[in-house]
mmCIF file of C-alpha atoms in Angstrom:
data_model
loop_
_atom_site.group_PDB
_atom_site.id
_atom_site.type_symbol
_atom_site.label_atom_id
_atom_site.label_comp_id
_atom_site.label_asym_id
_atom_site.label_seq_id
_atom_site.Cartn_x
_atom_site.Cartn_y
_atom_site.Cartn_z
ATOM 1 C CA GLY D 27 100.388 90.748 96.898
ATOM 2 C CA GLU D 28 102.076 92.247 100.275
ATOM 3 C CA ASN D 29 104.034 89.801 101.538
ATOM 4 C CA VAL D 30 105.555 90.601 105.120
ATOM 5 C CA GLU D 31 109.322 89.002 106.019
ATOM 6 C CA GLN D 32 110.486 89.507 109.916
ATOM 7 C CA HIS D 33 113.839 88.664 111.661
ATOM 8 C CA PRO D 34 114.288 86.840 113.860
ATOM 9 C CA SER D 35 112.535 84.128 114.829
ATOM 10 C CA THR D 36 113.699 83.886 118.153
ATOM 11 C CA LEU D 37 115.674 86.690 120.489
ATOM 12 C CA SER D 38 116.744 85.937 123.667
ATOM 13 C CA VAL D 39 118.060 88.737 126.213
ATOM 14 C CA GLN D 40 118.972 89.645 129.483
ATOM 15 C CA GLU D 41 116.612 91.311 131.564
ATOM 16 C CA GLY D 42 117.466 95.252 131.194
ATOM 17 C CA ASP D 43 118.989 94.719 127.580
ATOM 18 C CA SER D 44 117.347 96.194 124.353
ATOM 19 C CA ALA D 45 115.791 93.906 122.136
ATOM 20 C CA VAL D 46 115.192 94.341 118.363
ATOM 21 C CA ILE D 47 113.023 93.300 115.931
ATOM 22 C CA LYS D 48 113.237 93.643 112.273
ATOM 23 C CA CYS D 49 110.254 93.468 109.334
ATOM 24 C CA THR D 50 110.612 93.900 105.450
ATOM 25 C CA TYR D 51 107.104 94.603 103.370
ATOM 26 C CA SER D 52 107.018 94.288 99.643
ATOM 27 C CA ASP D 53 104.517 96.331 98.825
ATOM 28 C CA SER D 54 104.954 100.173 98.521
ATOM 29 C CA ALA D 55 100.997 101.002 98.710
ATOM 30 C CA SER D 56 101.103 99.672 102.212
ATOM 31 C CA ASN D 57 100.874 102.512 104.136
ATOM 32 C CA TYR D 58 100.037 101.022 107.759
ATOM 33 C CA PHE D 59 101.993 99.086 110.345
ATOM 34 C CA PRO D 60 100.991 97.797 113.224
ATOM 35 C CA TRP D 61 102.812 95.110 116.145
ATOM 36 C CA TYR D 62 100.980 93.075 118.187
ATOM 37 C CA LYS D 63 102.197 90.750 121.263
ATOM 38 C CA GLN D 64 100.864 87.545 121.828
ATOM 39 C CA GLU D 65 101.477 86.040 125.438
ATOM 40 C CA LEU D 66 101.213 81.869 125.196
ATOM 41 C CA GLY D 67 97.723 80.336 124.642
ATOM 42 C CA LYS D 68 96.722 84.270 124.367
ATOM 43 C CA ARG D 69 94.868 87.026 121.590
ATOM 44 C CA PRO D 70 97.271 89.233 119.538
ATOM 45 C CA GLN D 71 97.383 92.653 120.725
ATOM 46 C CA LEU D 72 97.985 96.166 119.442
ATOM 47 C CA ILE D 73 101.121 97.492 120.921
ATOM 48 C CA ILE D 74 102.559 99.826 118.685
ATOM 49 C CA ASP D 75 102.116 101.114 115.651
ATOM 50 C CA ILE D 76 102.710 103.523 112.745
ATOM 51 C CA ARG D 77 101.638 105.226 109.759
ATOM 52 C CA SER D 78 104.099 105.819 106.410
ATOM 53 C CA ASN D 79 103.384 109.992 106.960
ATOM 54 C CA VAL D 80 106.316 109.194 110.335
ATOM 55 C CA GLY D 81 109.414 107.766 110.309
ATOM 56 C CA GLU D 82 109.049 106.872 114.256
ATOM 57 C CA LYS D 83 106.693 106.452 116.956
ATOM 58 C CA LYS D 84 107.667 105.153 120.401
ATOM 59 C CA ASP D 85 105.268 104.725 123.721
ATOM 60 C CA GLN D 86 107.224 104.419 126.966
ATOM 61 C CA ARG D 87 109.976 101.406 126.589
ATOM 62 C CA ILE D 88 108.762 100.311 123.211
ATOM 63 C CA ALA D 89 109.696 102.606 119.706
ATOM 64 C CA VAL D 90 109.394 101.613 116.137
ATOM 65 C CA THR D 91 111.154 103.512 113.027
ATOM 66 C CA LEU D 92 109.920 102.674 109.314
ATOM 67 C CA ASN D 93 112.282 102.882 106.578
ATOM 68 C CA LYS D 94 109.624 103.485 103.182
ATOM 69 C CA THR D 95 112.212 104.092 100.796
ATOM 70 C CA ALA D 96 113.945 100.556 102.375
ATOM 71 C CA LYS D 97 110.250 99.151 102.912
ATOM 72 C CA HIS D 98 111.510 97.841 106.526
ATOM 73 C CA PHE D 99 110.612 98.499 109.881
ATOM 74 C CA SER D 100 112.058 98.001 113.076
ATOM 75 C CA LEU D 101 110.912 97.519 117.239
ATOM 76 C CA HIS D 102 112.778 98.508 119.384
ATOM 77 C CA ILE D 103 112.467 97.905 123.304
ATOM 78 C CA THR D 104 114.457 98.807 126.044
ATOM 79 C CA GLU D 105 114.683 97.849 129.287
ATOM 80 C CA THR D 106 113.545 94.777 129.003
ATOM 81 C CA GLN D 107 111.815 92.703 131.497
ATOM 82 C CA PRO D 108 110.437 89.657 131.461
ATOM 83 C CA GLU D 109 106.861 90.167 131.259
ATOM 84 C CA ASP D 110 108.377 91.218 127.657
ATOM 85 C CA SER D 111 108.383 87.617 126.987
ATOM 86 C CA ALA D 112 105.887 86.768 124.732
ATOM 87 C CA VAL D 113 105.664 86.079 120.598
ATOM 88 C CA TYR D 114 105.642 89.786 119.044
ATOM 89 C CA PHE D 115 104.558 90.033 114.813
ATOM 90 C CA CYS D 116 105.092 92.716 112.719
ATOM 91 C CA ALA D 117 102.381 93.883 110.260
ATOM 92 C CA ALA D 118 101.189 96.093 106.782
ATOM 93 C CA SER D 119 98.177 96.995 105.318
ATOM 94 C CA GLU D 120 96.485 99.901 103.128
ATOM 95 C CA SER D 121 94.794 101.441 105.292
ATOM 96 C CA GLY D 122 91.745 102.422 103.084
ATOM 97 C CA GLY D 123 89.291 101.716 105.484
ATOM 98 C CA TYR D 124 90.279 98.412 106.537
ATOM 99 C CA ASN D 125 92.843 96.386 108.212
ATOM 100 C CA LYS D 126 93.658 93.812 105.831
ATOM 101 C CA LEU D 127 97.069 93.066 108.199
ATOM 102 C CA ILE D 128 99.131 90.841 106.358
ATOM 103 C CA PHE D 129 101.943 89.238 109.116
ATOM 104 C CA GLY D 130 104.992 88.256 109.487
ATOM 105 C CA ALA D 131 106.047 84.584 110.932
ATOM 106 C CA GLY D 132 106.514 86.129 114.443
ATOM 107 C CA THR D 133 109.279 86.712 116.952
ATOM 108 C CA ARG D 134 109.552 84.652 119.558
ATOM 109 C CA LEU D 135 110.864 86.933 122.089
ATOM 110 C CA ALA D 136 112.506 85.358 125.967
ATOM 111 C CA VAL D 137 113.681 87.425 128.815
ATOM 112 C CA HIS D 138 115.952 86.154 131.267
ATOM 113 C CA PRO D 139 116.196 87.641 134.589
ATOM 114 C CA GLY L 10 80.437 91.966 125.893
ATOM 115 C CA ALA L 11 83.331 93.609 127.052
ATOM 116 C CA GLY L 12 85.621 92.256 124.448
ATOM 117 C CA VAL L 13 85.462 89.315 121.083
ATOM 118 C CA SER L 14 84.389 86.166 122.562
ATOM 119 C CA GLN L 15 84.297 82.763 120.494
ATOM 120 C CA THR L 16 83.605 79.702 120.825
ATOM 121 C CA PRO L 17 84.095 76.690 120.985
ATOM 122 C CA SER L 18 87.211 77.508 122.411
ATOM 123 C CA ASN L 19 88.557 73.709 121.083
ATOM 124 C CA LYS L 20 86.734 71.848 118.396
ATOM 125 C CA VAL L 21 88.317 68.007 118.086
ATOM 126 C CA THR L 22 86.533 66.598 114.716
ATOM 127 C CA GLU L 23 87.409 64.000 112.197
ATOM 128 C CA LYS L 24 88.749 64.672 109.107
ATOM 129 C CA GLY L 25 85.112 64.543 106.792
ATOM 130 C CA LYS L 26 82.827 66.068 109.355
ATOM 131 C CA TYR L 27 80.959 69.891 109.250
ATOM 132 C CA VAL L 28 82.470 72.551 111.426
ATOM 133 C CA GLU L 29 80.639 75.634 112.484
ATOM 134 C CA LEU L 30 83.217 78.328 114.811
ATOM 135 C CA ARG L 31 81.084 81.432 116.137
ATOM 136 C CA CYS L 32 82.470 85.181 116.636
ATOM 137 C CA ASP L 33 81.095 87.280 118.661
ATOM 138 C CA PRO L 34 82.512 90.761 118.087
ATOM 139 C CA ILE L 35 82.935 93.639 119.961
ATOM 140 C CA SER L 36 79.363 95.610 120.481
ATOM 141 C CA GLY L 37 79.217 98.558 117.955
ATOM 142 C CA HIS L 38 82.156 97.377 115.568
ATOM 143 C CA THR L 39 80.757 96.951 112.392
ATOM 144 C CA ALA L 40 84.159 95.863 110.455
ATOM 145 C CA LEU L 41 84.881 92.169 111.417
ATOM 146 C CA TYR L 42 87.756 89.865 110.171
ATOM 147 C CA TRP L 43 88.551 86.010 110.373
ATOM 148 C CA TYR L 44 91.975 84.853 110.813
ATOM 149 C CA ARG L 45 93.701 81.366 110.649
ATOM 150 C CA GLN L 46 96.640 81.005 112.999
ATOM 151 C CA SER L 47 98.824 78.053 112.117
ATOM 152 C CA LEU L 48 101.605 76.733 114.844
ATOM 153 C CA GLY L 49 104.293 78.879 114.965
ATOM 154 C CA GLN L 50 103.048 81.086 112.351
ATOM 155 C CA GLY L 51 101.585 85.000 111.942
ATOM 156 C CA PRO L 52 98.146 84.719 111.646
ATOM 157 C CA GLU L 53 96.548 84.415 108.151
ATOM 158 C CA PHE L 54 93.675 86.690 106.463
ATOM 159 C CA LEU L 55 90.888 85.360 105.559
ATOM 160 C CA ILE L 56 87.515 87.409 105.090
ATOM 161 C CA TYR L 57 86.985 90.808 105.883
ATOM 162 C CA PHE L 58 83.078 92.299 107.014
ATOM 163 C CA GLN L 59 81.842 95.448 107.177
ATOM 164 C CA GLY L 60 78.208 95.100 108.052
ATOM 165 C CA THR L 61 76.230 92.167 106.490
ATOM 166 C CA GLY L 62 78.556 91.692 103.593
ATOM 167 C CA ALA L 63 81.653 90.329 102.867
ATOM 168 C CA ALA L 64 83.619 93.125 101.098
ATOM 169 C CA ASP L 65 87.088 90.969 100.725
ATOM 170 C CA ASP L 66 86.697 86.961 101.078
ATOM 171 C CA SER L 67 90.362 87.191 99.551
ATOM 172 C CA GLY L 68 91.737 84.307 102.091
ATOM 173 C CA LEU L 69 89.762 81.816 101.842
ATOM 174 C CA PRO L 70 91.536 78.723 100.864
ATOM 175 C CA ASN L 71 88.909 77.375 98.722
ATOM 176 C CA ASP L 72 85.504 76.587 98.140
ATOM 177 C CA ARG L 73 84.908 74.390 101.638
ATOM 178 C CA PHE L 74 84.777 77.711 103.730
ATOM 179 C CA PHE L 75 82.282 80.544 104.233
ATOM 180 C CA ALA L 76 81.135 82.886 106.828
ATOM 181 C CA VAL L 77 78.421 84.879 107.149
ATOM 182 C CA ARG L 78 77.339 87.613 109.084
ATOM 183 C CA PRO L 79 73.294 87.776 108.599
ATOM 184 C CA GLU L 80 73.218 90.641 110.935
ATOM 185 C CA GLY L 81 76.121 92.490 111.163
ATOM 186 C CA SER L 82 76.957 91.470 114.383
ATOM 187 C CA VAL L 83 77.495 87.521 115.047
ATOM 188 C CA SER L 84 79.678 86.374 112.420
ATOM 189 C CA THR L 85 80.072 81.986 111.407
ATOM 190 C CA LEU L 86 82.757 80.506 109.378
ATOM 191 C CA LYS L 87 81.775 77.103 107.984
ATOM 192 C CA ILE L 88 84.115 74.355 106.955
ATOM 193 C CA GLN L 89 82.898 71.512 105.078
ATOM 194 C CA ARG L 90 84.483 67.774 104.227
ATOM 195 C CA THR L 91 87.515 69.028 107.121
ATOM 196 C CA GLU L 92 91.064 68.104 106.110
ATOM 197 C CA ARG L 93 93.596 68.081 108.744
ATOM 198 C CA GLY L 94 95.131 70.477 107.231
ATOM 199 C CA ASP L 95 92.859 73.035 108.420
ATOM 200 C CA SER L 96 93.615 72.118 111.889
ATOM 201 C CA ALA L 97 95.343 76.074 113.297
ATOM 202 C CA VAL L 98 93.681 78.566 115.495
ATOM 203 C CA TYR L 99 91.149 80.293 113.771
ATOM 204 C CA LEU L 100 90.971 83.773 115.011
ATOM 205 C CA CYS L 101 88.402 86.653 114.487
ATOM 206 C CA ALA L 102 88.488 90.800 115.801
ATOM 207 C CA SER L 103 86.798 93.509 114.637
ATOM 208 C CA SER L 104 87.791 97.065 115.058
ATOM 209 C CA PRO L 105 85.062 100.140 114.939
ATOM 210 C CA LEU L 106 83.396 102.332 112.382
ATOM 211 C CA ARG L 107 85.737 103.264 108.830
ATOM 212 C CA VAL L 108 85.243 106.815 110.513
ATOM 213 C CA LYS L 109 86.566 106.479 113.659
ATOM 214 C CA ASN L 110 89.131 103.781 112.891
ATOM 215 C CA THR L 111 92.329 104.006 114.962
ATOM 216 C CA GLY L 112 93.566 100.779 112.747
ATOM 217 C CA GLU L 113 93.735 98.400 116.191
ATOM 218 C CA LEU L 114 91.683 95.097 115.249
ATOM 219 C CA PHE L 115 90.452 93.649 118.649
ATOM 220 C CA PHE L 116 91.096 89.764 118.591
ATOM 221 C CA GLY L 117 89.582 87.278 120.371
ATOM 222 C CA GLU L 118 90.630 84.220 121.775
ATOM 223 C CA GLY L 119 90.288 82.321 118.921
ATOM 224 C CA SER L 120 89.037 79.097 117.908
ATOM 225 C CA ARG L 121 91.615 75.906 117.856
ATOM 226 C CA LEU L 122 90.319 73.563 115.440
ATOM 227 C CA THR L 123 92.093 70.245 115.658
ATOM 228 C CA VAL L 124 90.970 67.905 112.350
ATOM 229 C CA LEU L 125 91.902 63.631 112.784
#
């Protein structure tokens, strides 16, 4: 089955700096890669996703890149703000109609003012 | 409702007891998922319903875990003979019809289960 590894487990940056979180996956059949943000004690919420037919997607300060050959994908956050502080999870699935998402272990991002 | 609703938000029980966790998905969402999140870990897939049927229960850890969705809306996750290792946050998520599926799962706030 699919296995997703995520690095780093914790990341501390100064406000305004960029943050990069990386994930690798094992199943070459996976073709859908979302990123979820989870604030302390709250529900995970989708922030951006990418499908295997594109290599990059951007949404304001957030971007995701995908390298299918190497089976890795990354989240990039530019101009970080304190409200970006949260745990970020990457995931992978075979989007054949339902999302049996396999999640990474998470990255705790702290943005210091 | 406006979002996925889960009850109870917190449940403390003793080892060996039976517990039920309820999930009320977003109205109109036919797909429903249960995940389990242990401290410091990502959500772990348990079971997926499309309508009333469990289309994929491959993530249920053993036969003490069972879930139902009798009318294709509300779902109940049932855990028999609870063990301390069952302590976790149980997350429910729903998503729209397959044909309109953007891929996004809408999660509830979770039910935190503590087994003493």
